[in-house]
Coordinates of C-alpha atoms in Angstrom, one line a residue:
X1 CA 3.7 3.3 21.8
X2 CA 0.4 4.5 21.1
X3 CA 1.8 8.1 21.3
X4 CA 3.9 7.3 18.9
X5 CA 1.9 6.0 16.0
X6 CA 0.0 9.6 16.2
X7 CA 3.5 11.4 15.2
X8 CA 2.9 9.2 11.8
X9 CA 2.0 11.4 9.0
X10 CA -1.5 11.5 8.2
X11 CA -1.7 8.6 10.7
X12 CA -5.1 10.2 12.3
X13 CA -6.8 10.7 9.0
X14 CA -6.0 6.4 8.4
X15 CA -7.7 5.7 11.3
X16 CA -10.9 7.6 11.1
X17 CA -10.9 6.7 7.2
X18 CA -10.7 2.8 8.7
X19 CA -13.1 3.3 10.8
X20 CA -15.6 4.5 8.1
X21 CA -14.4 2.5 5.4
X22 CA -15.9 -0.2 8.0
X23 CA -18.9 1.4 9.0
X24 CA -19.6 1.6 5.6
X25 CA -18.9 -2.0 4.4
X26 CA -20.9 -3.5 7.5
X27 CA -23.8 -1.1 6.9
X28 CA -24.8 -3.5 4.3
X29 CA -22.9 -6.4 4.1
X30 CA -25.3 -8.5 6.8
X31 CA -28.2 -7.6 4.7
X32 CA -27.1 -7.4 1.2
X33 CA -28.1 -11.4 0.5
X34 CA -31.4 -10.7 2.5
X35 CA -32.4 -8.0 0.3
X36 CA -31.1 -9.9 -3.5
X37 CA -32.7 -13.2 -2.3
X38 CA -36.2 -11.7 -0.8
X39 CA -36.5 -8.7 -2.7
X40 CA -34.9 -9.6 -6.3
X41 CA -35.8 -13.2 -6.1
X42 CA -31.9 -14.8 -6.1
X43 CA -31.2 -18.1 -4.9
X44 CA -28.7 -18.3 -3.0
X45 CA -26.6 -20.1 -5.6
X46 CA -27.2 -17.3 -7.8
X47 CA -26.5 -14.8 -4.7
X48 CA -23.3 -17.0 -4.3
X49 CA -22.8 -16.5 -8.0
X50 CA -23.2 -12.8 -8.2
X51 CA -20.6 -12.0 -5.5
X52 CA -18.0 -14.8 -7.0
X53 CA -18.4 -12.7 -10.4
X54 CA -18.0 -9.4 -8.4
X55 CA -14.6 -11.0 -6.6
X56 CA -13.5 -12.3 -9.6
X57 CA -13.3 -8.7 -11.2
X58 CA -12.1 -7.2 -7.8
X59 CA -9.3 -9.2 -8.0
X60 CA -8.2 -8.8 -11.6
X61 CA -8.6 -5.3 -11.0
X62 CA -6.3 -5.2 -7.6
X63 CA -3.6 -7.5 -9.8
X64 CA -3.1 -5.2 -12.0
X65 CA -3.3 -1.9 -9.7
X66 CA -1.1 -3.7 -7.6
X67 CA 1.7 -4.0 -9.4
X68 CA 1.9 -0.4 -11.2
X69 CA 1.1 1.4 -8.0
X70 CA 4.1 1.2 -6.2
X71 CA 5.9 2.7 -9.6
X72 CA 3.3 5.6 -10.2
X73 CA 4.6 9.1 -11.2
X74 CA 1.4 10.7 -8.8
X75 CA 0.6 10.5 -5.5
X76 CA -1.6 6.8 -4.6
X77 CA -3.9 9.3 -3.0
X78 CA -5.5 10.0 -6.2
X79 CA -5.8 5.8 -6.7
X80 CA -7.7 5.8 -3.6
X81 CA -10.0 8.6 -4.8
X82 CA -10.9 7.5 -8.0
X83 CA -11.6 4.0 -6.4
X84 CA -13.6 5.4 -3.8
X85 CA -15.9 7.3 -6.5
X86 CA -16.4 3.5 -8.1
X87 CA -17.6 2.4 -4.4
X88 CA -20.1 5.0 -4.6
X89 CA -21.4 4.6 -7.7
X90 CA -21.6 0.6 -7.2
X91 CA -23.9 0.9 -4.0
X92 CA -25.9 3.8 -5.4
X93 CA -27.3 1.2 -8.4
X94 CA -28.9 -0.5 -5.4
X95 CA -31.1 3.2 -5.2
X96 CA -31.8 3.9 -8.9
X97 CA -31.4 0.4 -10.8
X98 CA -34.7 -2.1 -10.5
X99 CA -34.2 -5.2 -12.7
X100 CA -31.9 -7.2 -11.1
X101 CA -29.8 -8.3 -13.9
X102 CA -28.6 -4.7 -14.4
X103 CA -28.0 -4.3 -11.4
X104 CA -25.7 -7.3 -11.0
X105 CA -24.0 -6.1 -13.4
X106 CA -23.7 -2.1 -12.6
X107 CA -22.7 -3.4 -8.7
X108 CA -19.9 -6.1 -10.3
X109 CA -18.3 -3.7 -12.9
X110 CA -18.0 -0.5 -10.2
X111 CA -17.1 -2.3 -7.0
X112 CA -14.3 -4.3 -9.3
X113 CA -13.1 -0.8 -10.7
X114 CA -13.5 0.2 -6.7
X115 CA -12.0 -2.8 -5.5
X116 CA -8.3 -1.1 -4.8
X117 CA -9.5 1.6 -2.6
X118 CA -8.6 -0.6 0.8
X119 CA -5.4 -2.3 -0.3
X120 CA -3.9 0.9 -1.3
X121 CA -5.0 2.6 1.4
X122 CA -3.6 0.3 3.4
X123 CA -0.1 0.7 1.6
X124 CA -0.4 4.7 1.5
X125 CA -0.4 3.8 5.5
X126 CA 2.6 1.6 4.8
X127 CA 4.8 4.4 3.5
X128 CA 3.9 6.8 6.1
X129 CA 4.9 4.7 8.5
X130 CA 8.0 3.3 6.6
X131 CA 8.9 6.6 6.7
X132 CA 8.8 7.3 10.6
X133 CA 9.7 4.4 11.8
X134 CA 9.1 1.1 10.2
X135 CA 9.9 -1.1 13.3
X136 CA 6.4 0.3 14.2
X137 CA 4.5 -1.0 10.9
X138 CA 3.2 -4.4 12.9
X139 CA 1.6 -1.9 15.6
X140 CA 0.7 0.3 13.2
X141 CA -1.3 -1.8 10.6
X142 CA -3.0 -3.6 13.6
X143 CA -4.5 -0.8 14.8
X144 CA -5.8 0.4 11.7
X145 CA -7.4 -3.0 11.0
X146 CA -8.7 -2.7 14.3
X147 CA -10.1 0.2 13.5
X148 CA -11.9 -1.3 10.3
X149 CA -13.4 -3.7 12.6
X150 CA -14.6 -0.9 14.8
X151 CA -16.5 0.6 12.3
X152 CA -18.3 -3.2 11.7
X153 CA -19.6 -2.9 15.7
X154 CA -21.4 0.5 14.6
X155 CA -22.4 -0.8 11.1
X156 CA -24.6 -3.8 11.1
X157 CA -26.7 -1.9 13.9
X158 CA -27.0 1.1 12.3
X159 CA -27.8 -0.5 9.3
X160 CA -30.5 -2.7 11.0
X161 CA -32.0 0.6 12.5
X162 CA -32.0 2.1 8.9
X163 CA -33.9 -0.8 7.1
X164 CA -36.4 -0.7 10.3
X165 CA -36.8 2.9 9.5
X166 CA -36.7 3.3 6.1
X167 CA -35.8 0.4 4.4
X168 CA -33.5 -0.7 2.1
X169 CA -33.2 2.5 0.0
X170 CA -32.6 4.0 3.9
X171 CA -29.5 1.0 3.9
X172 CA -28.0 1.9 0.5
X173 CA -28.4 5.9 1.0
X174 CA -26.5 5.4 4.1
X175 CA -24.0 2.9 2.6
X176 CA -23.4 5.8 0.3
X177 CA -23.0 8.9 2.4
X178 CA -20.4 6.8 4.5
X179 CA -18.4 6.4 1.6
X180 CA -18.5 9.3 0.4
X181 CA -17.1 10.8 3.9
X182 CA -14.1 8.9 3.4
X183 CA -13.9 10.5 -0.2
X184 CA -13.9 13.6 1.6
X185 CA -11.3 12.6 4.0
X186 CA -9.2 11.2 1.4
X187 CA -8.4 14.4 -0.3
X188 CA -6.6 15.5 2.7
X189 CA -4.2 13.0 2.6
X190 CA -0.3 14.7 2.4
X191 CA 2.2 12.5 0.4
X192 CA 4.7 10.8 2.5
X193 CA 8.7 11.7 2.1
X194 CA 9.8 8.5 0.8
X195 CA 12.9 7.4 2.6
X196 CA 15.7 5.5 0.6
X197 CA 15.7 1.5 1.6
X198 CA 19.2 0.5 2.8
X199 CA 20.5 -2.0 0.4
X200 CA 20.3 -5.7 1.7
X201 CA 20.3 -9.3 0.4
X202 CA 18.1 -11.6 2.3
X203 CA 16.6 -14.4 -0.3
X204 CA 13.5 -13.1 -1.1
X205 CA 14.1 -9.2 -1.1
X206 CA 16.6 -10.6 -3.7
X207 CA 15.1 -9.2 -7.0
X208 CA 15.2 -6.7 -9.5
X209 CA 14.8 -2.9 -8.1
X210 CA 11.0 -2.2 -8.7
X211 CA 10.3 -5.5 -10.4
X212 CA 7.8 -7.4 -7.7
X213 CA 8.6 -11.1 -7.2
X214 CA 6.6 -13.7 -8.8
X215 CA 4.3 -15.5 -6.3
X216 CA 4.1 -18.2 -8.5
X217 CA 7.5 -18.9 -8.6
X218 CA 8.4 -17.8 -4.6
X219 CA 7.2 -20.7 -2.3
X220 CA 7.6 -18.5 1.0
X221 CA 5.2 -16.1 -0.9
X222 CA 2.7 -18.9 -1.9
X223 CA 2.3 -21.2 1.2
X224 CA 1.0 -17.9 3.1
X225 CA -1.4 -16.9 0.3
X226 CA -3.0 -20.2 -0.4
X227 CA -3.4 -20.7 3.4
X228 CA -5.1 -17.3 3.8
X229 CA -7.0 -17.9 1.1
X230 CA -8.4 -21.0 2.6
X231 CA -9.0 -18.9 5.9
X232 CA -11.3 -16.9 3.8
X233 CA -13.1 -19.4 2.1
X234 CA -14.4 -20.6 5.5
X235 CA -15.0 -17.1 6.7
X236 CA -17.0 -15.7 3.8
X237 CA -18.7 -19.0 3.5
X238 CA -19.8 -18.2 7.1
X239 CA -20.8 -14.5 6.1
X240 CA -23.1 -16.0 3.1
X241 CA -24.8 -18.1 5.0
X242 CA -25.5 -16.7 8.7
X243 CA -28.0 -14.5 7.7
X244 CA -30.4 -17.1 6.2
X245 CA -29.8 -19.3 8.8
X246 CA -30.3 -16.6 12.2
X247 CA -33.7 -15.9 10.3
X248 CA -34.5 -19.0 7.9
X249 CA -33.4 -21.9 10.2
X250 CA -33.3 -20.1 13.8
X251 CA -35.8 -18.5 13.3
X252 CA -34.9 -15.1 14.9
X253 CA -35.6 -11.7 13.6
X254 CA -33.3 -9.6 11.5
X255 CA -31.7 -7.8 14.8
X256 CA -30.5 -11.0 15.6
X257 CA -28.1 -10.8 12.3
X258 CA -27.2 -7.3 13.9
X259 CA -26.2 -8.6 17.2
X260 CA -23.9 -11.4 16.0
X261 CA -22.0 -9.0 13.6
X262 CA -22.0 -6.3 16.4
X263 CA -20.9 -8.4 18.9
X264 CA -17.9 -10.3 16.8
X265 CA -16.6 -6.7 15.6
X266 CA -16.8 -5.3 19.3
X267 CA -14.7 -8.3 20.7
X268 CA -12.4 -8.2 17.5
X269 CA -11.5 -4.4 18.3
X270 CA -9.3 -5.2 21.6
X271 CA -8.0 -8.8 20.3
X272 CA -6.6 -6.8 17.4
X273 CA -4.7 -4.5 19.5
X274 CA -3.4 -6.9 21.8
X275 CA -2.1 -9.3 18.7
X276 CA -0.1 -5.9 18.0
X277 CA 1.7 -5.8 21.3
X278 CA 2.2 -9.5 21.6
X279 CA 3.4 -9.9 17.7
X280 CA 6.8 -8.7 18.7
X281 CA 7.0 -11.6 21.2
X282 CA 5.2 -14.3 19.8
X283 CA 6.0 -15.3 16.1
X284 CA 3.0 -14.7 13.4
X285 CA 2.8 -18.5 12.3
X286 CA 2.2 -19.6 16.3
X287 CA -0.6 -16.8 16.1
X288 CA -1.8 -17.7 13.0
X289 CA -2.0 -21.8 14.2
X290 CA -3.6 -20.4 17.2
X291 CA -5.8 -18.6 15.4
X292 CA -6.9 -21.4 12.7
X293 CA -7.7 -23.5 15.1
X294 CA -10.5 -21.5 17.3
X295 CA -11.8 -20.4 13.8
X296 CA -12.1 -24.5 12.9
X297 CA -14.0 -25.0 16.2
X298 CA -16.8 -22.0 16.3
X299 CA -17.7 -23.1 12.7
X300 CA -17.7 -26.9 13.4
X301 CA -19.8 -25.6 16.1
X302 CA -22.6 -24.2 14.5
X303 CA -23.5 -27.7 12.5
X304 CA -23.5 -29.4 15.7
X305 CA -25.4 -27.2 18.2
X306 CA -27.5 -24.9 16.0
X307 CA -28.7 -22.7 18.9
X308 CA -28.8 -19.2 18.6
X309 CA -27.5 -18.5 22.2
X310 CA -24.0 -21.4 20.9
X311 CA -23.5 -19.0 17.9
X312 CA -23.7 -15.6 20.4
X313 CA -20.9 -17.4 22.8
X314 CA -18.9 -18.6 20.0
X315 CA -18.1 -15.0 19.0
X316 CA -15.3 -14.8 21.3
X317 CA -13.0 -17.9 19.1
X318 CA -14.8 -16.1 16.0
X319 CA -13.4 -12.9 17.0
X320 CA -9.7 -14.0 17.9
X321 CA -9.8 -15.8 14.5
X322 CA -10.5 -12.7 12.9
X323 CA -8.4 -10.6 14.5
X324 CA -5.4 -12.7 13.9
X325 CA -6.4 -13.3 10.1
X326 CA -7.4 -9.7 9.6
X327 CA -4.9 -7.7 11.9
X328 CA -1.5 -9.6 11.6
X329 CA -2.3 -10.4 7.5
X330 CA -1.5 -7.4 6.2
X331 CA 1.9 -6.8 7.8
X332 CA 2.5 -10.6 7.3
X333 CA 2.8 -9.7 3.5
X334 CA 4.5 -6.5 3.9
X335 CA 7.2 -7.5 6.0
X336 CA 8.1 -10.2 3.2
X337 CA 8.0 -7.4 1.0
X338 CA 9.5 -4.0 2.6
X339 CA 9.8 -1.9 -1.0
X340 CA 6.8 -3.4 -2.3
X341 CA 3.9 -1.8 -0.3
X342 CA 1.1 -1.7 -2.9
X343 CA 1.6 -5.1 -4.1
X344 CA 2.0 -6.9 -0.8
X345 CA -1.0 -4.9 0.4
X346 CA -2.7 -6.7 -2.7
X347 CA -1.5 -10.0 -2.3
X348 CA -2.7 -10.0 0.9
X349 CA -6.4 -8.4 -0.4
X350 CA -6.5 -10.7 -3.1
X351 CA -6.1 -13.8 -1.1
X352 CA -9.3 -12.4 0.7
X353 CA -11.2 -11.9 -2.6
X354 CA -10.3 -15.3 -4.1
X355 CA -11.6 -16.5 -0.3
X356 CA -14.8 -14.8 -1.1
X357 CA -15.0 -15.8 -4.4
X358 CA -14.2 -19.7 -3.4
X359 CA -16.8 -19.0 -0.3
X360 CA -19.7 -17.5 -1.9
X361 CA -19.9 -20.2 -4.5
X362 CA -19.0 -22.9 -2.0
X363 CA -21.2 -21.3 0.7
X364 CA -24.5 -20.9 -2.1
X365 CA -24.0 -24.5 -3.5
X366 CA -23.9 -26.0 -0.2
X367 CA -26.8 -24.1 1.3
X368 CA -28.8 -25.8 -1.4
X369 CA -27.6 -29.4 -1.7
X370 CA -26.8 -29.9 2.1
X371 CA -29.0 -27.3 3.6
X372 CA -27.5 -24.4 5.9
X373 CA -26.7 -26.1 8.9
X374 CA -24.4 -28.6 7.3
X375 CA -22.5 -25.8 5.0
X376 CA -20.9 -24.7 8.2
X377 CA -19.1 -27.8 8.6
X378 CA -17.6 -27.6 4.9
X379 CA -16.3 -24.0 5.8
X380 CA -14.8 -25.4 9.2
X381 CA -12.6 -28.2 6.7
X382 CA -11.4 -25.3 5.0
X383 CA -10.3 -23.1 8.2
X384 CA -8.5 -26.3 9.6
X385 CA -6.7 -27.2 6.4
X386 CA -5.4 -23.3 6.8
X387 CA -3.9 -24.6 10.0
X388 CA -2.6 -27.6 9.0
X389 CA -1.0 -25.4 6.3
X390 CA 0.6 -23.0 8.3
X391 CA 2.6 -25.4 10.3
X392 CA 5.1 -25.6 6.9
X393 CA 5.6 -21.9 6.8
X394 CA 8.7 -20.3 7.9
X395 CA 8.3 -19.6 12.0
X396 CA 10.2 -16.0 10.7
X397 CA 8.9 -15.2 7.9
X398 CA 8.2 -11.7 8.6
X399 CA 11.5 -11.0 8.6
X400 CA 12.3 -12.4 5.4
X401 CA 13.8 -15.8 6.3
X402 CA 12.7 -18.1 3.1

């Protein structure tokens, strides 16, 4: 099968463009609250603050690319491009921009206008592979995300190596040139021959020809997306916090942020790839459960051991938490929504940035009135409410059964 996904068009150029899409990402993402709390002076409430407000406008922004891009009279290359250009532009205020407040600002305004770049790469993926063999499009998709994840095993300990080097301008320049690779890459992207859907009537591909379905008003659309969101909420509220407590609480150095992001995205790489051989046998919501549930127990974990050496083991359920939430979500929404690429590839992002915008507040305000070891129990109520939540959605769903 693997063959096969390389006869994809453009197929080669998604991978490598996952890969440093997430080398990219992770080369600051660890850090970034290190650097606004120590260097600028942020709380973590305010850190938590600042990236809700950056969420907020990501996700207004991916609402409303979402659902004109899948009607646009150009190629959604040139979607990706211009977002990617707003990437670079956001993490180079972190080089030329001192006062902070400015900075917030220049970072919130061009990583919200940059915001679409993933989902609609993800959906230019989607028609490519729609249009070689969309029976392949779990595979497919899984393997890209895995290959976003393989970029976060490289990215944290590059970037760590960076700061040790040359510090945070070394981070951000880097952060920069990685993005601007994919720019590159981007440009080389060939539009795929759209094929023509066969006509069919199964409940909720039941709506108007390119009119996308109100999630609002389509339960099987909505159960999924608040329980994803949740999922996210415990996951970024986890990413906020770590860092602070490895170094703050733990006590370890700075590599030992590294190491746990390393490690996770390392093991995440070959659970991702095996969900995508097993999701043809195994329905999504058992996964998903599955998944949930070893998420709920690694950050329950952390509250109750608060070792350094518990938190290193308790990659591995981290890890097969994240690769079912991160490889199976994105085909879970476009599976539901086969002629809607772009906006089920942004349904499913948007879940992610209302997660980070819930989990970043949550995650800040809990640091400070609880303290960090207790936050990580808050985030492990919201993971298990996701499974809870996920025992009501359709066992088929990815096939359309409502």
């Amino acid at each position: 099968m693997m063959r096969e996904l390389f006869k994809i068009q453009n197929y080669r150029l998604f991978l490598i463009n996952m890969g440093l899409l997430g080398m990219a990402v992770s080369l600051t993402a660890p850090f970034l609250v290190i650097f606004m709390t120590e260097t600028h002076g942020m709380s973590t409430s305010a850190y938590g603050v600042f990236m809700a407000t950056a969420a907020v406008g990501s996700f207004l922004m991916n609402t409303v690319i979402g659902r004109k891009s899948d009607n646009l009279a150009f190629d959604r290359k040139y979607l990706i491009i211009s977002a990617l250009v707003m990437m670079i532009i956001a993490y180079g205020s972190y080089l030329v921009i001192g006062n902070v407040w400015l900075l917030a600002l220049s970072y919130i305004i061009f990583a919200a206008l940059g915001a679409p770049a993933m989902p609609q790469l993800y959906a230019s993926a989607r028609e490519s592979i729609n249009a070689y063999r969309s029976n392949m499009a779990v595979m497919a998709n899984t393997v890209l995300r895995s290959m976003f994840s393989f970029g976060f095993l490289f990215g944290p300990l590059i970037g760590s190596v960076l700061i040790g080097i040359y510090g945070f301008n070394g981070l951000f320049t880097g952060t920069v040139i990685m993005f601007i690779l994919v720019l590159v890459l981007s440009i080389l992207i060939q539009p795929a021959q759209k094929r023509v859907a066969p006509q069919s009537a199964a409940n909720i591909r039941d709506h108007e020809e390119k009119k996308a379905p109100n999630i609002l008003k389509t339960p099987a659309l909505l159960l999924p997306f608040v329980a994803f969101t949740m999922l996210h909420v415990g996951q970024w509220m986890y990413l906020l916090n770590m860092p602070l407590y490895v170094t703050n609480f733990l006590g370890e150095q700075e590599r030992g942020v590294g190491i746990l992001s390393s490690l996770c995205a390392g093991l995440e790489v070959p659970f991702m790839i095996f969900m995508g051989y097993v999701a043809g046998k195994v329905s999504s919501k058992s996964l998903l459960i599955i998944g949930a549930f070893l998420g709920s127990l690694f950050f329950l974990s952390i509250g109750i051991f608060n070792d350094f050496t518990a938190m290193v083991i308790g990659q591995l359920p981290l890890a097969i938490f994240l690769a079912v939430l991160l490889g199976l979500g994105i085909s879970y929404f476009q599976d539901l929504l086969p002629d809607f690429p772009g906006y089920a590839s942004t349904l499913f992002a948007n879940a992610m940035i209302i997660g980070q915008l819930l989990g970043n507040l949550l995650g800040g305000i809990a640091s400070d009135v609880v303290g960090l070891e207790y936050s990580f129990f808050i985030a492990g109520a919201f993971v298990f409410t996701a499974f809870i939540l996920f025992f009501f959605t359709q066992s088929e769903i990815r096939k359309g059964e409502v």
